[in-house]
Structures are given as C-alpha cells and as structure tokens.
Amino acid sequence: MPHLRLLTATLCVAIGALAAPAVTAQGNMFAPAVHVNDRVITQFEVDQRARFYEVLRAPGDPAELAMEALINERLQLDAASRAGVTADEAAIEAGIAEFAGRANLEPDRFLAELGKAGIAPETVTDFITAGVLWRGVVRDKFGPRAQVSEAEIDRAIEIAARSGEGASGVRVLLSEIFLPTNSPEAAAAAQARAAEIARIDTPEAFAAAARRYSAAPSRDRGGRQDWLALGKLPPAIRSQILGSAPGSVIGPVEVPNAIAFFQLRAIEETGTPSEEVAAIEFARFFIPGGRTREALAEAARIEARVDTCDDLYGIAKGLPPERLMRDTQPTDQIAGDIALELARLDAGEVSTNLTTGDGQALVFLMMCGRTMALAEELDREEIRKRLVNQRLGSYASGYLSELRADAFIVYP
C-alpha cells in the first residue's frame, strides 16, 4: 500500500472538511471502466476509490490515482490466486485497525466517518485486502532471496559510522575532464595528457583543456557542472575534495574507459545537514549502436515513455534479459563513471552520457532511488529488518511491473 503513510497524515481534518454525498457516475455506475485480464473494474469502484483519495487528500488527480491503484490491485489479486495466498479475516481487521489508528480513530469510528463522506466500507476493505494479499505474495515469492547476511549488517553499521565524516551540509562546484582510454591508442594519449592536466592551476586553463580533450558532454561548457551535494559523490572523490582548496585539480581518477580530472571551483556549507547516501538503486538499459545519432534518438524516445525505473520493464519486454540491468549497490562499490553520473541525478532522471566498455551500446542510465545511511543507534535486528524490507520492496516493484507489462488492459 504505497500511499498508506501519506494518505493517513491528514485524515481527521480531511474527513470533516470533505464530508459530502458520494460521487456518482453518469449512467450505469456499475458499468465496466476497465478490463484487467479476466477481471473487471466498475465505474462505481473508480468513483469510490477516487473519493477515498480525495478525502485523504492524496497528492495528484484522485481519478487517475484510483484507476492506477485498482489496476495494480487486480494484478496483485491474480498473483495471489495463482500462488494460493489468502488473507484471513484477522489480518484484514488488523490492517483496518492499523490504518484507522494512524488517524487516531477506532476502526468502527473510522469507517463511520468515511461513510459520512459517501465511501462504502467495502471500498476500504478491498483496499486493505489487496495490500495484505500482496505482502503475502511478495513474502512467499521473494522472502528467501531477500535475506541479509551478518556481513551485510556489519557493512551497514560501518556505513552508518562513517556518515558524519563532513560531507553533510556541503555542496561543491566542479569542472571535469574525461580522457578516453577505450583503445590502446586513446589510453596512450590519455596518459600523455594526464601529466599536463595535473599541472593546471587556473580555471581558465582547465576549461580550455576540457574543451580540447574531454570526452564528456560537458566539454562545450568547459567541463563546468552545477552545484552538487558532496554526499552524493563517490567516497574516493569526496575524500579528496574535502582536503582541497578552491582551484585545486583532483586526479587522475581511474574510471572505466577513461581517466578523470576534477577542478574544485567552489565549496560551501549549506547550513542544512543532509544524510549520507549509503546505497543507490539504478537501472541500465543498453541500446545497440554506441553513441550514434540513432541510438541517442532511441534513448530520447524511451525517456519520453518512462517516469520511473519500473517503466523500463515494459520497454525491455521481449528483449534478451541482459538488455536491462537493475542494481542496488553501496556507493563505494559502484563503478566510478556510473557513480559520477548518478551523483547528478534525482530519482526518475536519466543520463545518456555513457557507453559500454567496447563502445557498442549506449547506456540509458536511470536513477531509481537512494538509501540513506542508517542511524548508529539502531540495533542489529532493526538493521536486518530494514534491509530485508528494502530488498522486498525492490523485488515487489519489479514483479508488479512485470505483471503490468504482461497484462491485457482494455478500456471500453
């Protein structure tokens, strides 16, 4: 139930403000609004769920949210049926009680207040039941794969212990130069130029070298980048920046297929401490052709069709599985060139600046999300639970996207 926490935050106020007769559909309110495989979603269900979201003040268009949620829930019900997963009455009642408790209401009072706003109890029960069943499906299907080792817990604690090293609340202005090393000739040229770039001591000279030698798209801007939160950068680069003064050149830094240099143009404290990034979830979709006009055009078409990493499963449907890779890795284990691109992205944003090592495919790189470092005071079992839940959430998201890509969804 992805909206659960958000939906209940203002429930008590919202119910009083929006209590009104139920929304009614034009004509036959039980007419099909959409067919999902062999299941039907009626207009009445859409109107009821939309009203439910409206009362809860969920962000976005209530009707669109309702339709998306109901389609997903039909797919989840199908998955539960195939897996033989059921939801007993106690689990459903517990789910309603938990939901009502977030609004500081008893279950009966909660349903009564929603009833005043024209929302049938069955609307809430269906919402809770779908969530209970889906959690059962995910637990049964992915539970064994989501377990974490003692070593992974140790690593999470180590990351948390390092979260106060000084990166929080700091942002930097960098310029960059990437010297390609994807062939013996390019590697030799890069090594020769590296010594020259390492001696640069002015922003003007660094910008000129970027325009002349860099393979990065930023070359036309003299290698200049916008402000970046220091905590988003790879740890190896971050530690060097913290010990440098503005104007310093950092490098050479070895990254796949390139040697990188950075010049620190400015560094400042934002006054707002930020959490350290412990791990990053990202997706790579490989487009044949390398950095060609055709591949870049295909990347632009894909970018126009996707909003989240989950949408890439639909793009990759029917293609060899190696065309799409989705990973969650600690920041210090992500390849340098990928880590630097991810540092510039927020969730749902895309980079097409990279190619594979052989140059034969363009990398459509998408940021899925960041996991912040865990607090030091958490005990091992709490850390284990959080890591397992994060892993299950990732598996669940991918599985639902697969179900959606394979579904027959027909609007009358």
mmCIF file of C-alpha atoms in Angstrom:
data_model
loop_
_atom_site.group_PDB
_atom_site.id
_atom_site.type_symbol
_atom_site.label_atom_id
_atom_site.label_comp_id
_atom_site.label_asym_id
_atom_site.label_seq_id
_atom_site.Cartn_x
_atom_site.Cartn_y
_atom_site.Cartn_z
ATOM 1 C CA MET A 1 0.000 0.000 0.000
ATOM 2 C CA PRO A 2 2.391 2.706 -1.244
ATOM 3 C CA HIS A 3 0.239 5.704 -0.312
ATOM 4 C CA LEU A 4 -0.614 4.470 3.189
ATOM 5 C CA ARG A 5 1.640 6.733 5.216
ATOM 6 C CA LEU A 6 0.914 9.776 3.092
ATOM 7 C CA LEU A 7 -2.824 9.232 2.954
ATOM 8 C CA THR A 8 -3.396 8.984 6.677
ATOM 9 C CA ALA A 9 -1.363 12.026 7.722
ATOM 10 C CA THR A 10 -4.263 14.478 7.497
ATOM 11 C CA LEU A 11 -7.201 12.081 7.674
ATOM 12 C CA CYS A 12 -9.034 13.528 10.674
ATOM 13 C CA VAL A 13 -9.043 17.071 9.305
ATOM 14 C CA ALA A 14 -9.834 15.950 5.773
ATOM 15 C CA ILE A 15 -12.880 13.869 6.661
ATOM 16 C CA GLY A 16 -14.515 16.778 8.424
ATOM 17 C CA ALA A 17 -13.708 19.197 5.637
ATOM 18 C CA LEU A 18 -14.855 16.992 2.760
ATOM 19 C CA ALA A 19 -17.818 15.079 4.207
ATOM 20 C CA ALA A 20 -20.375 15.030 1.408
ATOM 21 C CA PRO A 21 -22.526 12.660 -0.614
ATOM 22 C CA ALA A 22 -20.687 10.036 -2.629
ATOM 23 C CA VAL A 23 -19.582 10.801 -6.158
ATOM 24 C CA THR A 24 -21.953 9.175 -8.645
ATOM 25 C CA ALA A 25 -21.120 8.149 -12.169
ATOM 26 C CA GLN A 26 -23.045 9.150 -15.257
ATOM 27 C CA GLY A 27 -25.451 6.423 -16.357
ATOM 28 C CA ASN A 28 -24.853 2.913 -15.075
ATOM 29 C CA MET A 29 -22.374 3.275 -12.253
ATOM 30 C CA PHE A 30 -21.674 -0.460 -12.303
ATOM 31 C CA ALA A 31 -20.661 -0.426 -15.974
ATOM 32 C CA PRO A 32 -17.095 -1.618 -16.664
ATOM 33 C CA ALA A 33 -14.498 1.145 -16.536
ATOM 34 C CA VAL A 34 -11.597 -1.139 -17.493
ATOM 35 C CA HIS A 35 -10.937 -4.848 -18.033
ATOM 36 C CA VAL A 36 -7.744 -6.256 -16.478
ATOM 37 C CA ASN A 37 -7.131 -9.753 -17.820
ATOM 38 C CA ASP A 38 -10.310 -11.607 -16.767
ATOM 39 C CA ARG A 39 -11.276 -9.114 -14.077
ATOM 40 C CA VAL A 40 -13.490 -6.028 -14.335
ATOM 41 C CA ILE A 41 -13.179 -2.681 -12.582
ATOM 42 C CA THR A 42 -16.524 -0.872 -12.455
ATOM 43 C CA GLN A 43 -17.076 2.848 -12.646
ATOM 44 C CA PHE A 44 -18.529 2.659 -9.136
ATOM 45 C CA GLU A 45 -15.225 1.280 -7.816
ATOM 46 C CA VAL A 46 -13.269 4.027 -9.560
ATOM 47 C CA ASP A 47 -15.575 6.726 -8.176
ATOM 48 C CA GLN A 48 -15.431 5.251 -4.681
ATOM 49 C CA ARG A 49 -11.649 4.968 -4.649
ATOM 50 C CA ALA A 50 -11.270 8.461 -6.118
ATOM 51 C CA ARG A 51 -13.496 9.813 -3.349
ATOM 52 C CA PHE A 52 -11.422 7.889 -0.815
ATOM 53 C CA TYR A 53 -8.221 9.513 -2.106
ATOM 54 C CA GLU A 54 -9.907 12.905 -2.212
ATOM 55 C CA VAL A 55 -10.970 12.625 1.421
ATOM 56 C CA LEU A 56 -7.465 11.577 2.387
ATOM 57 C CA ARG A 57 -6.018 14.457 0.371
ATOM 58 C CA ALA A 58 -3.664 12.249 -1.585
ATOM 59 C CA PRO A 59 -1.457 14.317 -3.900
ATOM 60 C CA GLY A 60 -2.357 14.103 -7.578
ATOM 61 C CA ASP A 61 -5.573 13.641 -9.524
ATOM 62 C CA PRO A 62 -7.878 11.355 -7.463
ATOM 63 C CA ALA A 63 -9.422 9.692 -10.521
ATOM 64 C CA GLU A 64 -6.043 8.893 -12.059
ATOM 65 C CA LEU A 65 -4.729 7.598 -8.750
ATOM 66 C CA ALA A 66 -7.826 5.446 -8.340
ATOM 67 C CA MET A 67 -7.582 3.886 -11.790
ATOM 68 C CA GLU A 68 -3.850 3.117 -11.440
ATOM 69 C CA ALA A 69 -4.278 1.645 -7.960
ATOM 70 C CA LEU A 70 -7.265 -0.521 -8.908
ATOM 71 C CA ILE A 71 -5.493 -1.919 -11.981
ATOM 72 C CA ASN A 72 -2.454 -2.779 -9.869
ATOM 73 C CA GLU A 73 -4.652 -4.396 -7.237
ATOM 74 C CA ARG A 74 -6.380 -6.603 -9.827
ATOM 75 C CA LEU A 75 -2.948 -7.809 -10.933
ATOM 76 C CA GLN A 76 -1.976 -8.411 -7.311
ATOM 77 C CA LEU A 77 -5.181 -10.402 -6.740
ATOM 78 C CA ASP A 78 -4.376 -12.526 -9.805
ATOM 79 C CA ALA A 79 -0.878 -13.170 -8.461
ATOM 80 C CA ALA A 80 -2.249 -14.124 -5.057
ATOM 81 C CA SER A 81 -4.762 -16.500 -6.618
ATOM 82 C CA ARG A 82 -2.070 -18.230 -8.680
ATOM 83 C CA ALA A 83 0.202 -18.515 -5.645
ATOM 84 C CA GLY A 84 -2.562 -19.800 -3.384
ATOM 85 C CA VAL A 85 -2.142 -16.870 -0.989
ATOM 86 C CA THR A 86 -5.190 -15.945 1.094
ATOM 87 C CA ALA A 87 -5.962 -13.203 3.616
ATOM 88 C CA ASP A 88 -7.772 -14.287 6.761
ATOM 89 C CA GLU A 89 -10.289 -12.043 8.461
ATOM 90 C CA ALA A 90 -7.952 -11.310 11.369
ATOM 91 C CA ALA A 91 -5.269 -9.946 9.028
ATOM 92 C CA ILE A 92 -7.775 -7.700 7.250
ATOM 93 C CA GLU A 93 -9.184 -6.408 10.544
ATOM 94 C CA ALA A 94 -5.663 -5.748 11.781
ATOM 95 C CA GLY A 95 -4.930 -3.806 8.588
ATOM 96 C CA ILE A 96 -8.020 -1.650 9.023
ATOM 97 C CA ALA A 97 -7.166 -1.081 12.685
ATOM 98 C CA GLU A 98 -3.633 -0.010 11.778
ATOM 99 C CA PHE A 99 -4.921 2.340 9.091
ATOM 100 C CA ALA A 100 -7.536 3.824 11.426
ATOM 101 C CA GLY A 101 -5.007 4.125 14.228
ATOM 102 C CA ARG A 102 -2.849 6.418 12.107
ATOM 103 C CA ALA A 103 -5.800 8.811 12.131
ATOM 104 C CA ASN A 104 -6.252 8.309 15.888
ATOM 105 C CA LEU A 105 -9.615 6.613 15.347
ATOM 106 C CA GLU A 106 -11.094 3.272 16.315
ATOM 107 C CA PRO A 107 -11.955 1.072 13.289
ATOM 108 C CA ASP A 108 -15.740 1.456 13.634
ATOM 109 C CA ARG A 109 -15.484 5.220 14.010
ATOM 110 C CA PHE A 110 -13.030 5.357 11.106
ATOM 111 C CA LEU A 111 -15.443 3.551 8.771
ATOM 112 C CA ALA A 112 -18.386 5.609 10.049
ATOM 113 C CA GLU A 113 -16.586 8.881 9.315
ATOM 114 C CA LEU A 114 -15.707 7.690 5.826
ATOM 115 C CA GLY A 115 -19.331 6.701 5.369
ATOM 116 C CA LYS A 116 -20.354 10.296 6.051
ATOM 117 C CA ALA A 117 -18.203 11.236 3.066
ATOM 118 C CA GLY A 118 -20.030 8.719 0.879
ATOM 119 C CA ILE A 119 -17.404 5.981 0.988
ATOM 120 C CA ALA A 120 -18.671 2.417 1.407
ATOM 121 C CA PRO A 121 -16.928 0.146 3.957
ATOM 122 C CA GLU A 122 -16.222 -2.328 1.140
ATOM 123 C CA THR A 123 -14.008 0.282 -0.536
ATOM 124 C CA VAL A 124 -11.741 0.352 2.499
ATOM 125 C CA THR A 125 -11.887 -3.421 2.981
ATOM 126 C CA ASP A 126 -10.912 -4.052 -0.665
ATOM 127 C CA PHE A 127 -8.036 -1.588 -0.338
ATOM 128 C CA ILE A 128 -6.707 -3.286 2.805
ATOM 129 C CA THR A 129 -7.279 -6.819 1.483
ATOM 130 C CA ALA A 130 -5.257 -6.166 -1.670
ATOM 131 C CA GLY A 131 -2.368 -4.929 0.454
ATOM 132 C CA VAL A 132 -2.494 -7.940 2.776
ATOM 133 C CA LEU A 133 -2.552 -10.377 -0.144
ATOM 134 C CA TRP A 134 0.249 -8.628 -1.995
ATOM 135 C CA ARG A 135 2.510 -8.661 1.031
ATOM 136 C CA GLY A 136 1.850 -12.396 1.305
ATOM 137 C CA VAL A 137 2.736 -12.928 -2.363
ATOM 138 C CA VAL A 138 5.947 -10.938 -2.072
ATOM 139 C CA ARG A 139 6.946 -12.654 1.159
ATOM 140 C CA ASP A 140 6.384 -16.141 -0.277
ATOM 141 C CA LYS A 141 7.966 -15.449 -3.657
ATOM 142 C CA PHE A 142 10.957 -13.331 -2.636
ATOM 143 C CA GLY A 143 11.419 -13.937 1.096
ATOM 144 C CA PRO A 144 14.352 -16.357 0.761
ATOM 145 C CA ARG A 145 16.124 -14.080 -1.735
ATOM 146 C CA ALA A 146 15.639 -11.019 0.486
ATOM 147 C CA GLN A 147 17.519 -12.393 3.496
ATOM 148 C CA VAL A 148 20.643 -10.492 4.525
ATOM 149 C CA SER A 149 23.880 -11.901 5.881
ATOM 150 C CA GLU A 150 25.688 -10.906 9.050
ATOM 151 C CA ALA A 151 28.401 -9.401 6.839
ATOM 152 C CA GLU A 152 25.831 -7.153 5.150
ATOM 153 C CA ILE A 153 24.610 -5.973 8.557
ATOM 154 C CA ASP A 154 28.199 -5.291 9.591
ATOM 155 C CA ARG A 155 28.666 -3.260 6.434
ATOM 156 C CA ALA A 156 25.502 -1.231 7.083
ATOM 157 C CA ILE A 157 26.771 -0.413 10.581
ATOM 158 C CA GLU A 158 30.142 0.590 9.154
ATOM 159 C CA ILE A 159 28.459 2.886 6.636
ATOM 160 C CA ALA A 160 26.391 4.459 9.400
ATOM 161 C CA ALA A 161 29.516 5.037 11.476
ATOM 162 C CA ARG A 162 31.077 6.936 8.594
ATOM 163 C CA SER A 163 28.064 9.134 7.989
ATOM 164 C CA GLY A 164 29.455 12.044 9.964
ATOM 165 C CA GLU A 165 32.724 12.498 8.103
ATOM 166 C CA GLY A 166 31.958 16.004 6.980
ATOM 167 C CA ALA A 167 30.082 15.537 3.718
ATOM 168 C CA SER A 168 26.733 16.515 5.231
ATOM 169 C CA GLY A 169 25.520 20.019 4.506
ATOM 170 C CA VAL A 170 28.275 20.722 1.959
ATOM 171 C CA ARG A 171 27.938 21.346 -1.750
ATOM 172 C CA VAL A 172 30.566 21.852 -4.408
ATOM 173 C CA LEU A 173 31.065 23.361 -7.843
ATOM 174 C CA LEU A 174 33.223 21.141 -10.024
ATOM 175 C CA SER A 175 34.596 21.149 -13.527
ATOM 176 C CA GLU A 176 35.504 17.830 -15.160
ATOM 177 C CA ILE A 177 37.692 16.342 -17.825
ATOM 178 C CA PHE A 178 37.328 12.747 -19.011
ATOM 179 C CA LEU A 179 40.170 11.427 -21.155
ATOM 180 C CA PRO A 180 39.004 8.310 -23.040
ATOM 181 C CA THR A 181 41.029 5.091 -22.648
ATOM 182 C CA ASN A 182 38.793 2.703 -24.608
ATOM 183 C CA SER A 183 41.530 1.749 -27.072
ATOM 184 C CA PRO A 184 45.316 1.319 -26.787
ATOM 185 C CA GLU A 185 45.869 4.493 -28.797
ATOM 186 C CA ALA A 186 43.417 6.510 -26.686
ATOM 187 C CA ALA A 187 44.959 5.151 -23.473
ATOM 188 C CA ALA A 188 48.437 6.191 -24.572
ATOM 189 C CA ALA A 189 47.211 9.670 -25.495
ATOM 190 C CA ALA A 190 45.364 9.980 -22.175
ATOM 191 C CA GLN A 191 48.471 9.050 -20.191
ATOM 192 C CA ALA A 192 50.471 11.672 -22.072
ATOM 193 C CA ARG A 193 47.903 14.391 -21.472
ATOM 194 C CA ALA A 194 47.296 13.456 -17.834
ATOM 195 C CA ALA A 195 50.617 14.937 -16.719
ATOM 196 C CA GLU A 196 49.785 18.199 -18.494
ATOM 197 C CA ILE A 197 46.320 18.468 -16.947
ATOM 198 C CA ALA A 198 47.619 17.666 -13.461
ATOM 199 C CA ARG A 199 49.772 20.836 -13.647
ATOM 200 C CA ILE A 200 46.838 23.155 -14.459
ATOM 201 C CA ASP A 201 46.368 25.834 -11.800
ATOM 202 C CA THR A 202 43.720 28.211 -13.186
ATOM 203 C CA PRO A 203 40.034 27.780 -14.056
ATOM 204 C CA GLU A 204 40.649 29.252 -17.499
ATOM 205 C CA ALA A 205 43.329 26.711 -18.363
ATOM 206 C CA PHE A 206 41.211 23.833 -17.067
ATOM 207 C CA ALA A 207 38.220 24.996 -19.142
ATOM 208 C CA ALA A 208 40.394 25.240 -22.249
ATOM 209 C CA ALA A 209 41.730 21.715 -21.689
ATOM 210 C CA ALA A 210 38.181 20.401 -21.197
ATOM 211 C CA ARG A 211 37.064 21.904 -24.490
ATOM 212 C CA ARG A 212 40.086 20.462 -26.269
ATOM 213 C CA TYR A 213 40.469 16.993 -24.749
ATOM 214 C CA SER A 214 37.451 15.907 -22.708
ATOM 215 C CA ALA A 215 35.110 13.196 -23.988
ATOM 216 C CA ALA A 216 32.305 14.221 -21.601
ATOM 217 C CA PRO A 217 29.252 16.138 -22.870
ATOM 218 C CA SER A 218 30.247 18.986 -20.538
ATOM 219 C CA ARG A 219 33.222 19.785 -22.772
ATOM 220 C CA ASP A 220 31.219 22.503 -24.564
ATOM 221 C CA ARG A 221 30.780 24.235 -21.173
ATOM 222 C CA GLY A 222 34.468 23.996 -20.368
ATOM 223 C CA GLY A 223 33.724 20.980 -18.179
ATOM 224 C CA ARG A 224 31.618 23.043 -15.774
ATOM 225 C CA GLN A 225 28.971 21.321 -13.668
ATOM 226 C CA ASP A 226 26.222 22.784 -11.487
ATOM 227 C CA TRP A 227 26.230 22.617 -7.691
ATOM 228 C CA LEU A 228 26.379 19.059 -6.341
ATOM 229 C CA ALA A 229 25.760 17.812 -2.805
ATOM 230 C CA LEU A 230 29.106 16.418 -1.672
ATOM 231 C CA GLY A 231 27.416 13.429 -0.048
ATOM 232 C CA LYS A 232 26.223 12.210 -3.467
ATOM 233 C CA LEU A 233 29.726 11.874 -4.887
ATOM 234 C CA PRO A 234 31.710 8.613 -4.758
ATOM 235 C CA PRO A 235 33.610 8.274 -1.459
ATOM 236 C CA ALA A 236 37.048 8.232 -3.152
ATOM 237 C CA ILE A 237 36.434 11.580 -4.830
ATOM 238 C CA ARG A 238 34.639 13.031 -1.809
ATOM 239 C CA SER A 239 37.582 12.422 0.484
ATOM 240 C CA GLN A 240 39.965 14.188 -1.908
ATOM 241 C CA ILE A 241 37.643 17.174 -2.274
ATOM 242 C CA LEU A 242 37.380 17.624 1.488
ATOM 243 C CA GLY A 243 41.148 18.088 1.645
ATOM 244 C CA SER A 244 41.352 20.517 -1.299
ATOM 245 C CA ALA A 245 41.055 24.268 -1.686
ATOM 246 C CA PRO A 246 39.098 26.006 -4.481
ATOM 247 C CA GLY A 247 41.166 25.991 -7.668
ATOM 248 C CA SER A 248 42.760 22.622 -6.898
ATOM 249 C CA VAL A 249 42.848 19.936 -9.554
ATOM 250 C CA ILE A 250 41.876 16.461 -8.315
ATOM 251 C CA GLY A 251 43.101 13.447 -10.224
ATOM 252 C CA PRO A 252 43.908 11.432 -12.122
ATOM 253 C CA VAL A 253 40.963 9.241 -11.102
ATOM 254 C CA GLU A 254 40.722 5.904 -12.894
ATOM 255 C CA VAL A 255 37.194 5.110 -14.109
ATOM 256 C CA PRO A 256 36.093 2.528 -16.692
ATOM 257 C CA ASN A 257 37.259 3.582 -20.161
ATOM 258 C CA ALA A 258 38.585 6.940 -19.004
ATOM 259 C CA ILE A 259 40.911 8.927 -16.775
ATOM 260 C CA ALA A 260 39.069 11.706 -14.964
ATOM 261 C CA PHE A 261 40.203 15.043 -13.535
ATOM 262 C CA PHE A 262 38.168 17.491 -11.493
ATOM 263 C CA GLN A 263 38.764 21.078 -10.571
ATOM 264 C CA LEU A 264 37.133 22.413 -7.425
ATOM 265 C CA ARG A 265 35.702 25.814 -8.314
ATOM 266 C CA ALA A 266 33.844 26.468 -5.053
ATOM 267 C CA ILE A 267 32.759 24.724 -1.863
ATOM 268 C CA GLU A 268 30.246 25.940 0.697
ATOM 269 C CA GLU A 269 28.228 24.788 3.672
ATOM 270 C CA THR A 270 24.516 24.914 3.065
ATOM 271 C CA GLY A 271 23.608 25.224 6.738
ATOM 272 C CA THR A 272 21.254 22.261 6.370
ATOM 273 C CA PRO A 273 22.874 18.953 7.330
ATOM 274 C CA SER A 274 21.976 16.181 4.928
ATOM 275 C CA GLU A 275 22.017 12.437 5.368
ATOM 276 C CA GLU A 276 24.804 10.358 3.910
ATOM 277 C CA VAL A 277 23.930 8.148 0.937
ATOM 278 C CA ALA A 278 24.632 4.514 1.817
ATOM 279 C CA ALA A 279 23.461 2.799 -1.366
ATOM 280 C CA ILE A 280 21.980 3.654 -4.738
ATOM 281 C CA GLU A 281 19.453 1.756 -6.806
ATOM 282 C CA PHE A 282 19.871 2.332 -10.524
ATOM 283 C CA ALA A 283 18.933 0.773 -13.843
ATOM 284 C CA ARG A 284 20.854 0.432 -17.098
ATOM 285 C CA PHE A 285 19.178 -0.228 -20.425
ATOM 286 C CA PHE A 286 21.618 -0.958 -23.223
ATOM 287 C CA ILE A 287 20.858 0.440 -26.684
ATOM 288 C CA PRO A 288 22.879 -1.097 -29.529
ATOM 289 C CA GLY A 289 24.899 1.229 -31.726
ATOM 290 C CA GLY A 290 27.054 3.072 -29.228
ATOM 291 C CA ARG A 291 26.904 6.856 -29.125
ATOM 292 C CA THR A 292 25.318 7.243 -32.548
ATOM 293 C CA ARG A 293 22.576 9.584 -33.641
ATOM 294 C CA GLU A 294 20.187 6.646 -33.992
ATOM 295 C CA ALA A 295 20.933 5.312 -30.503
ATOM 296 C CA LEU A 296 20.553 8.765 -28.946
ATOM 297 C CA ALA A 297 17.248 9.216 -30.763
ATOM 298 C CA GLU A 298 16.058 5.869 -29.397
ATOM 299 C CA ALA A 299 17.146 6.943 -25.906
ATOM 300 C CA ALA A 300 15.127 10.143 -26.264
ATOM 301 C CA ARG A 301 12.047 8.134 -27.280
ATOM 302 C CA ILE A 302 12.464 5.849 -24.272
ATOM 303 C CA GLU A 303 12.958 8.778 -21.904
ATOM 304 C CA ALA A 304 9.673 10.263 -23.097
ATOM 305 C CA ARG A 305 7.878 6.997 -22.203
ATOM 306 C CA VAL A 306 9.292 6.330 -18.729
ATOM 307 C CA ASP A 307 8.895 8.087 -15.395
ATOM 308 C CA THR A 308 10.398 5.501 -13.043
ATOM 309 C CA CYS A 309 12.771 2.551 -13.266
ATOM 310 C CA ASP A 310 9.773 0.208 -13.116
ATOM 311 C CA ASP A 311 8.629 1.526 -16.511
ATOM 312 C CA LEU A 312 11.774 0.106 -18.117
ATOM 313 C CA TYR A 313 10.408 -3.422 -17.676
ATOM 314 C CA GLY A 314 7.779 -2.609 -20.265
ATOM 315 C CA ILE A 315 10.437 -1.234 -22.630
ATOM 316 C CA ALA A 316 12.524 -4.389 -22.217
ATOM 317 C CA LYS A 317 9.646 -6.831 -22.643
ATOM 318 C CA GLY A 318 10.528 -9.492 -25.203
ATOM 319 C CA LEU A 319 14.194 -8.473 -25.363
ATOM 320 C CA PRO A 320 17.129 -10.556 -24.088
ATOM 321 C CA PRO A 321 17.331 -10.180 -20.290
ATOM 322 C CA GLU A 322 20.862 -8.748 -20.473
ATOM 323 C CA ARG A 323 19.498 -5.616 -22.193
ATOM 324 C CA LEU A 324 18.167 -4.363 -18.818
ATOM 325 C CA MET A 325 20.106 -4.459 -15.562
ATOM 326 C CA ARG A 326 18.828 -3.088 -12.252
ATOM 327 C CA ASP A 327 21.147 -2.961 -9.238
ATOM 328 C CA THR A 328 21.331 -1.686 -5.682
ATOM 329 C CA GLN A 329 24.934 -1.143 -4.585
ATOM 330 C CA PRO A 330 26.789 0.637 -1.776
ATOM 331 C CA THR A 331 28.158 3.927 -3.069
ATOM 332 C CA ASP A 332 31.789 2.834 -2.739
ATOM 333 C CA GLN A 333 31.193 -0.254 -4.903
ATOM 334 C CA ILE A 334 29.630 1.500 -7.904
ATOM 335 C CA ALA A 335 31.927 1.882 -10.920
ATOM 336 C CA GLY A 336 33.408 5.363 -10.992
ATOM 337 C CA ASP A 337 31.900 6.593 -14.248
ATOM 338 C CA ILE A 338 28.427 5.361 -13.268
ATOM 339 C CA ALA A 339 28.771 6.790 -9.747
ATOM 340 C CA LEU A 340 29.640 10.219 -11.117
ATOM 341 C CA GLU A 341 26.651 10.229 -13.455
ATOM 342 C CA LEU A 342 24.322 9.096 -10.672
ATOM 343 C CA ALA A 343 25.581 11.899 -8.430
ATOM 344 C CA ARG A 344 23.947 14.361 -10.823
ATOM 345 C CA LEU A 345 20.588 12.605 -10.954
ATOM 346 C CA ASP A 346 17.491 12.554 -8.787
ATOM 347 C CA ALA A 347 15.029 9.651 -8.737
ATOM 348 C CA GLY A 348 13.465 9.172 -12.173
ATOM 349 C CA GLU A 349 16.132 11.198 -14.004
ATOM 350 C CA VAL A 350 18.218 9.810 -16.852
ATOM 351 C CA SER A 351 21.744 10.060 -18.242
ATOM 352 C CA THR A 352 22.873 9.009 -21.722
ATOM 353 C CA ASN A 353 26.490 10.108 -21.345
ATOM 354 C CA LEU A 354 27.998 6.616 -21.072
ATOM 355 C CA THR A 355 28.639 3.703 -23.396
ATOM 356 C CA THR A 356 29.678 0.120 -22.698
ATOM 357 C CA GLY A 357 33.366 -0.697 -22.495
ATOM 358 C CA ASP A 358 33.536 -1.812 -26.124
ATOM 359 C CA GLY A 359 31.582 1.220 -27.279
ATOM 360 C CA GLN A 360 28.966 -0.982 -28.953
ATOM 361 C CA ALA A 361 25.993 0.109 -26.839
ATOM 362 C CA LEU A 362 24.691 3.345 -25.384
ATOM 363 C CA VAL A 363 23.912 3.123 -21.667
ATOM 364 C CA PHE A 364 20.490 4.509 -20.766
ATOM 365 C CA LEU A 365 21.214 5.115 -17.070
ATOM 366 C CA MET A 366 18.292 5.843 -14.743
ATOM 367 C CA MET A 367 18.341 6.727 -11.070
ATOM 368 C CA CYS A 368 15.797 4.637 -9.135
ATOM 369 C CA GLY A 369 16.493 5.945 -5.634
ATOM 370 C CA ARG A 370 18.964 6.415 -2.808
ATOM 371 C CA THR A 371 19.134 4.650 0.538
ATOM 372 C CA MET A 372 20.393 6.894 3.299
ATOM 373 C CA ALA A 373 22.872 5.675 5.902
ATOM 374 C CA LEU A 374 21.312 4.015 8.913
ATOM 375 C CA ALA A 375 21.438 5.693 12.275
ATOM 376 C CA GLU A 376 24.181 4.446 14.589
ATOM 377 C CA GLU A 377 21.820 3.711 17.442
ATOM 378 C CA LEU A 378 19.881 1.036 15.545
ATOM 379 C CA ASP A 379 20.450 -2.495 16.775
ATOM 380 C CA ARG A 380 21.330 -5.391 14.506
ATOM 381 C CA GLU A 381 17.815 -6.794 14.293
ATOM 382 C CA GLU A 382 16.377 -3.414 13.393
ATOM 383 C CA ILE A 383 19.016 -3.041 10.682
ATOM 384 C CA ARG A 384 18.264 -6.544 9.418
ATOM 385 C CA LYS A 385 14.546 -5.772 9.235
ATOM 386 C CA ARG A 386 15.129 -2.543 7.332
ATOM 387 C CA LEU A 387 17.481 -4.146 4.816
ATOM 388 C CA VAL A 388 15.083 -7.037 4.231
ATOM 389 C CA ASN A 389 12.165 -4.643 3.737
ATOM 390 C CA GLN A 390 14.176 -2.536 1.301
ATOM 391 C CA ARG A 391 15.071 -5.626 -0.675
ATOM 392 C CA LEU A 392 11.499 -6.942 -0.655
ATOM 393 C CA GLY A 393 10.238 -3.543 -1.782
ATOM 394 C CA SER A 394 12.581 -3.586 -4.754
ATOM 395 C CA TYR A 395 11.553 -7.125 -5.725
ATOM 396 C CA ALA A 396 7.867 -6.266 -5.327
ATOM 397 C CA SER A 397 8.174 -3.193 -7.522
ATOM 398 C CA GLY A 398 9.892 -5.131 -10.281
ATOM 399 C CA TYR A 399 7.417 -8.013 -10.105
ATOM 400 C CA LEU A 400 4.411 -5.702 -10.307
ATOM 401 C CA SER A 401 5.946 -4.027 -13.359
ATOM 402 C CA GLU A 402 6.324 -7.437 -14.999
ATOM 403 C CA LEU A 403 2.698 -8.283 -14.243
ATOM 404 C CA ARG A 404 1.616 -4.972 -15.702
ATOM 405 C CA ALA A 405 3.701 -5.461 -18.842
ATOM 406 C CA ASP A 406 2.142 -8.911 -19.417
ATOM 407 C CA ALA A 407 -1.450 -7.894 -18.642
ATOM 408 C CA PHE A 408 -4.317 -7.335 -21.062
ATOM 409 C CA ILE A 409 -5.762 -3.979 -20.026
ATOM 410 C CA VAL A 410 -8.735 -2.865 -22.103
ATOM 411 C CA TYR A 411 -10.762 0.313 -21.694
ATOM 412 C CA PRO A 412 -14.336 0.056 -23.052
#
